[in-house]
PDB file of C-alpha atoms in Angstrom:
ATOM      1  CA  UNK A  22      46.455  14.424  20.289  1.00 48.00           C
ATOM      2  CA  UNK A  23      50.020  15.161  21.608  1.00 52.00           C
ATOM      3  CA  UNK A  24      50.754  16.276  24.884  1.00 54.00           C
ATOM      4  CA  UNK A  25      51.360  19.550  23.585  1.00 66.00           C
ATOM      5  CA  UNK A  26      48.060  20.234  22.402  1.00 72.00           C
ATOM      6  CA  UNK A  27      46.496  19.117  25.774  1.00 75.00           C
ATOM      7  CA  UNK A  28      44.415  22.005  27.492  1.00 83.00           C
ATOM      8  CA  UNK A  29      45.764  22.726  30.963  1.00 78.00           C
ATOM      9  CA  UNK A  30      42.338  21.494  32.680  1.00 81.00           C
ATOM     10  CA  UNK A  31      42.802  17.981  30.789  1.00 84.00           C
ATOM     11  CA  UNK A  32      46.108  17.444  32.597  1.00 88.00           C
ATOM     12  CA  UNK A  33      46.771  15.069  35.562  1.00 89.00           C
ATOM     13  CA  UNK A  34      47.735  18.092  37.860  1.00 92.00           C
ATOM     14  CA  UNK A  35      44.526  19.887  37.152  1.00 92.00           C
ATOM     15  CA  UNK A  36      42.669  16.842  37.915  1.00 92.00           C
ATOM     16  CA  UNK A  37      44.641  16.166  41.313  1.00 95.00           C
ATOM     17  CA  UNK A  38      43.954  19.816  42.054  1.00 95.00           C
ATOM     18  CA  UNK A  39      40.091  19.333  41.580  1.00 95.00           C
ATOM     19  CA  UNK A  40      40.197  15.966  43.563  1.00 96.00           C
ATOM     20  CA  UNK A  41      41.915  17.754  46.452  1.00 97.00           C
ATOM     21  CA  UNK A  42      39.312  20.837  46.364  1.00 97.00           C
ATOM     22  CA  UNK A  43      36.664  18.035  46.649  1.00 97.00           C
ATOM     23  CA  UNK A  44      38.444  16.212  49.406  1.00 97.00           C
ATOM     24  CA  UNK A  45      38.850  19.530  51.312  1.00 98.00           C
ATOM     25  CA  UNK A  46      35.277  20.542  50.789  1.00 97.00           C
ATOM     26  CA  UNK A  47      34.200  17.074  52.257  1.00 96.00           C
ATOM     27  CA  UNK A  48      36.342  17.699  55.147  1.00 95.00           C
ATOM     28  CA  UNK A  49      35.014  21.119  55.849  1.00 95.00           C
ATOM     29  CA  UNK A  50      31.507  20.005  55.711  1.00 93.00           C
ATOM     30  CA  UNK A  51      32.388  17.158  58.316  1.00 90.00           C
ATOM     31  CA  UNK A  52      33.841  19.834  60.684  1.00 90.00           C
ATOM     32  CA  UNK A  53      30.946  22.210  60.182  1.00 91.00           C
ATOM     33  CA  UNK A  54      28.295  19.568  60.898  1.00 88.00           C
ATOM     34  CA  UNK A  55      30.166  17.284  63.417  1.00 85.00           C
ATOM     35  CA  UNK A  56      27.760  18.043  66.343  1.00 82.00           C
ATOM     36  CA  UNK A  57      24.775  17.131  64.233  1.00 79.00           C
ATOM     37  CA  UNK A  58      26.565  13.845  62.621  1.00 73.00           C
ATOM     38  CA  UNK A  59      28.258  12.632  65.925  1.00 71.00           C
ATOM     39  CA  UNK A  60      26.030  13.519  68.878  1.00 70.00           C
ATOM     40  CA  UNK A  61      24.609  10.748  70.917  1.00 62.00           C
ATOM     41  CA  UNK A  62      21.625  10.906  73.465  1.00 57.00           C
ATOM     42  CA  UNK A  63      22.713  11.740  76.847  1.00 60.00           C
ATOM     43  CA  UNK A  64      20.608   9.154  78.538  1.00 57.00           C
ATOM     44  CA  UNK A  65      20.711   6.546  75.702  1.00 48.00           C
ATOM     45  CA  UNK A  66      17.174   7.054  75.292  1.00 47.00           C
ATOM     46  CA  UNK A  67      15.045  10.241  74.460  1.00 52.00           C
ATOM     47  CA  UNK A  68      12.273  10.939  76.948  1.00 56.00           C
ATOM     48  CA  UNK A  69       9.267  12.281  75.208  1.00 69.00           C
ATOM     49  CA  UNK A  70       7.178  15.288  76.790  1.00 83.00           C
ATOM     50  CA  UNK A  71       4.028  13.611  78.136  1.00 89.00           C
ATOM     51  CA  UNK A  72       2.160  16.940  77.593  1.00 89.00           C
ATOM     52  CA  UNK A  73       3.247  16.634  73.895  1.00 89.00           C
ATOM     53  CA  UNK A  74       2.068  13.037  73.742  1.00 90.00           C
ATOM     54  CA  UNK A  75      -1.244  13.656  75.216  1.00 92.00           C
ATOM     55  CA  UNK A  76      -1.998  16.683  72.878  1.00 91.00           C
ATOM     56  CA  UNK A  77      -0.740  14.674  69.885  1.00 91.00           C
ATOM     57  CA  UNK A  78      -3.062  11.657  70.858  1.00 94.00           C
ATOM     58  CA  UNK A  79      -5.887  14.038  71.769  1.00 94.00           C
ATOM     59  CA  UNK A  80      -5.703  15.714  68.178  1.00 94.00           C
ATOM     60  CA  UNK A  81      -4.936  12.456  66.191  1.00 93.00           C
ATOM     61  CA  UNK A  82      -8.225  10.696  67.729  1.00 94.00           C
ATOM     62  CA  UNK A  83      -9.962  13.649  66.680  1.00 93.00           C
ATOM     63  CA  UNK A  84      -8.646  13.327  63.146  1.00 93.00           C
ATOM     64  CA  UNK A  85      -9.229   9.562  63.312  1.00 92.00           C
ATOM     65  CA  UNK A  86     -12.828  10.175  64.191  1.00 94.00           C
ATOM     66  CA  UNK A  87     -13.314  12.592  61.212  1.00 92.00           C
ATOM     67  CA  UNK A  88     -11.989   9.961  58.913  1.00 92.00           C
ATOM     68  CA  UNK A  89     -14.481   7.599  60.128  1.00 93.00           C
ATOM     69  CA  UNK A  90     -17.357   9.838  60.013  1.00 92.00           C
ATOM     70  CA  UNK A  91     -16.460  10.775  56.177  1.00 91.00           C
ATOM     71  CA  UNK A  92     -15.829  14.325  56.830  1.00 92.00           C
ATOM     72  CA  UNK A  93     -12.235  14.337  55.434  1.00 91.00           C
ATOM     73  CA  UNK A  94     -10.283  12.018  53.306  1.00 90.00           C
ATOM     74  CA  UNK A  95      -6.801  10.538  54.077  1.00 90.00           C
ATOM     75  CA  UNK A  96      -4.957  13.313  52.256  1.00 92.00           C
ATOM     76  CA  UNK A  97      -6.555  15.854  54.232  1.00 93.00           C
ATOM     77  CA  UNK A  98      -6.088  13.916  57.481  1.00 92.00           C
ATOM     78  CA  UNK A  99      -2.070  13.574  56.524  1.00 93.00           C
ATOM     79  CA  UNK A 100      -2.180  17.507  56.434  1.00 93.00           C
ATOM     80  CA  UNK A 101      -4.209  17.818  59.676  1.00 93.00           C
ATOM     81  CA  UNK A 102      -1.880  15.581  61.376  1.00 93.00           C
ATOM     82  CA  UNK A 103       1.197  17.459  60.603  1.00 94.00           C
ATOM     83  CA  UNK A 104      -0.312  20.496  61.570  1.00 94.00           C
ATOM     84  CA  UNK A 105      -1.479  19.041  64.891  1.00 93.00           C
ATOM     85  CA  UNK A 106       2.014  17.869  65.349  1.00 93.00           C
ATOM     86  CA  UNK A 107       3.436  21.362  64.756  1.00 93.00           C
ATOM     87  CA  UNK A 108       0.732  22.914  67.200  1.00 92.00           C
ATOM     88  CA  UNK A 109       1.731  20.222  69.877  1.00 91.00           C
ATOM     89  CA  UNK A 110       5.471  20.935  69.452  1.00 90.00           C
ATOM     90  CA  UNK A 111       4.918  24.372  69.864  1.00 92.00           C
ATOM     91  CA  UNK A 112       2.785  24.194  72.984  1.00 90.00           C
ATOM     92  CA  UNK A 113       4.978  21.564  74.580  1.00 86.00           C
ATOM     93  CA  UNK A 114       8.439  21.381  73.243  1.00 83.00           C
ATOM     94  CA  UNK A 115      10.069  17.960  73.633  1.00 67.00           C
TER      95      UNK A 115
END
Protein backbone atom coordinates (compact mmCIF):
# COMPACT_ATOMS: atom_id res chain seq x y z
CA UNK A 1 0.00 0.00 0.00
CA UNK A 2 1.15 3.46 -0.66
CA UNK A 3 0.82 6.37 1.71
CA UNK A 4 -1.97 7.87 -0.39
CA UNK A 5 -4.25 4.85 0.07
CA UNK A 6 -3.90 4.78 3.85
CA UNK A 7 -6.99 5.39 5.90
CA UNK A 8 -6.84 8.43 8.16
CA UNK A 9 -7.14 6.21 11.23
CA UNK A 10 -3.98 4.29 10.28
CA UNK A 11 -1.80 7.37 10.15
CA UNK A 12 0.66 8.17 12.95
CA UNK A 13 -1.17 11.38 13.83
CA UNK A 14 -4.37 9.50 14.60
CA UNK A 15 -2.47 7.03 16.75
CA UNK A 16 -0.86 9.88 18.69
CA UNK A 17 -4.28 11.46 19.23
CA UNK A 18 -5.65 8.14 20.51
CA UNK A 19 -2.68 7.71 22.84
CA UNK A 20 -3.11 11.29 24.10
CA UNK A 21 -6.78 10.64 24.85
CA UNK A 22 -5.81 7.47 26.72
CA UNK A 23 -3.25 9.32 28.85
CA UNK A 24 -5.72 12.15 29.50
CA UNK A 25 -8.33 9.65 30.73
CA UNK A 26 -5.79 8.01 33.05
CA UNK A 27 -4.95 11.41 34.49
CA UNK A 28 -8.64 12.24 34.87
CA UNK A 29 -9.28 8.96 36.71
CA UNK A 30 -6.33 9.68 38.99
CA UNK A 31 -7.68 13.14 39.79
CA UNK A 32 -11.20 11.87 40.44
CA UNK A 33 -10.04 9.06 42.74
CA UNK A 34 -7.07 10.79 44.38
CA UNK A 35 -8.64 10.74 47.83
CA UNK A 36 -9.24 7.00 47.60
CA UNK A 37 -5.83 6.19 46.17
CA UNK A 38 -3.57 8.32 48.36
CA UNK A 39 -5.26 8.61 51.75
CA UNK A 40 -3.36 7.29 54.72
CA UNK A 41 -4.73 6.30 58.13
CA UNK A 42 -4.64 9.23 60.52
CA UNK A 43 -2.96 7.39 63.40
CA UNK A 44 -1.11 4.82 61.35
CA UNK A 45 -3.43 2.14 62.74
CA UNK A 46 -7.14 1.75 62.43
CA UNK A 47 -8.85 1.21 65.75
CA UNK A 48 -11.74 -1.22 65.48
CA UNK A 49 -15.00 -0.55 67.24
CA UNK A 50 -15.09 -2.93 70.24
CA UNK A 51 -18.87 -3.32 70.04
CA UNK A 52 -18.53 -4.35 66.40
CA UNK A 53 -15.86 -6.91 67.25
CA UNK A 54 -17.93 -8.35 70.10
CA UNK A 55 -21.00 -8.58 67.87
CA UNK A 56 -19.03 -10.30 65.11
CA UNK A 57 -17.38 -12.73 67.54
CA UNK A 58 -20.72 -13.63 69.10
CA UNK A 59 -22.39 -14.28 65.77
CA UNK A 60 -19.31 -16.09 64.43
CA UNK A 61 -19.23 -18.46 67.38
CA UNK A 62 -22.91 -19.25 66.87
CA UNK A 63 -22.28 -20.02 63.21
CA UNK A 64 -19.26 -22.21 64.10
CA UNK A 65 -21.43 -24.08 66.58
CA UNK A 66 -24.04 -24.75 63.87
CA UNK A 67 -21.26 -26.13 61.63
CA UNK A 68 -20.07 -28.44 64.44
CA UNK A 69 -23.62 -29.70 65.00
CA UNK A 70 -24.07 -30.36 61.28
CA UNK A 71 -26.98 -27.96 60.90
CA UNK A 72 -25.32 -26.02 58.05
CA UNK A 73 -22.48 -26.66 55.62
CA UNK A 74 -19.45 -24.50 54.79
CA UNK A 75 -21.16 -22.72 51.88
CA UNK A 76 -24.05 -21.66 54.08
CA UNK A 77 -21.65 -20.68 56.86
CA UNK A 78 -19.83 -18.34 54.52
CA UNK A 79 -23.11 -16.71 53.56
CA UNK A 80 -24.17 -16.40 57.20
CA UNK A 81 -20.84 -14.87 58.18
CA UNK A 82 -21.09 -12.21 55.48
CA UNK A 83 -24.60 -11.41 56.62
CA UNK A 84 -23.46 -11.27 60.24
CA UNK A 85 -20.70 -8.87 59.24
CA UNK A 86 -23.22 -6.66 57.45
CA UNK A 87 -25.54 -6.71 60.47
CA UNK A 88 -22.77 -5.85 62.91
CA UNK A 89 -21.50 -3.04 60.65
CA UNK A 90 -25.01 -1.63 60.52
CA UNK A 91 -25.43 -1.75 64.28
CA UNK A 92 -21.93 -0.59 65.20
CA UNK A 93 -20.20 1.29 62.37
CA UNK A 94 -16.41 1.08 62.56
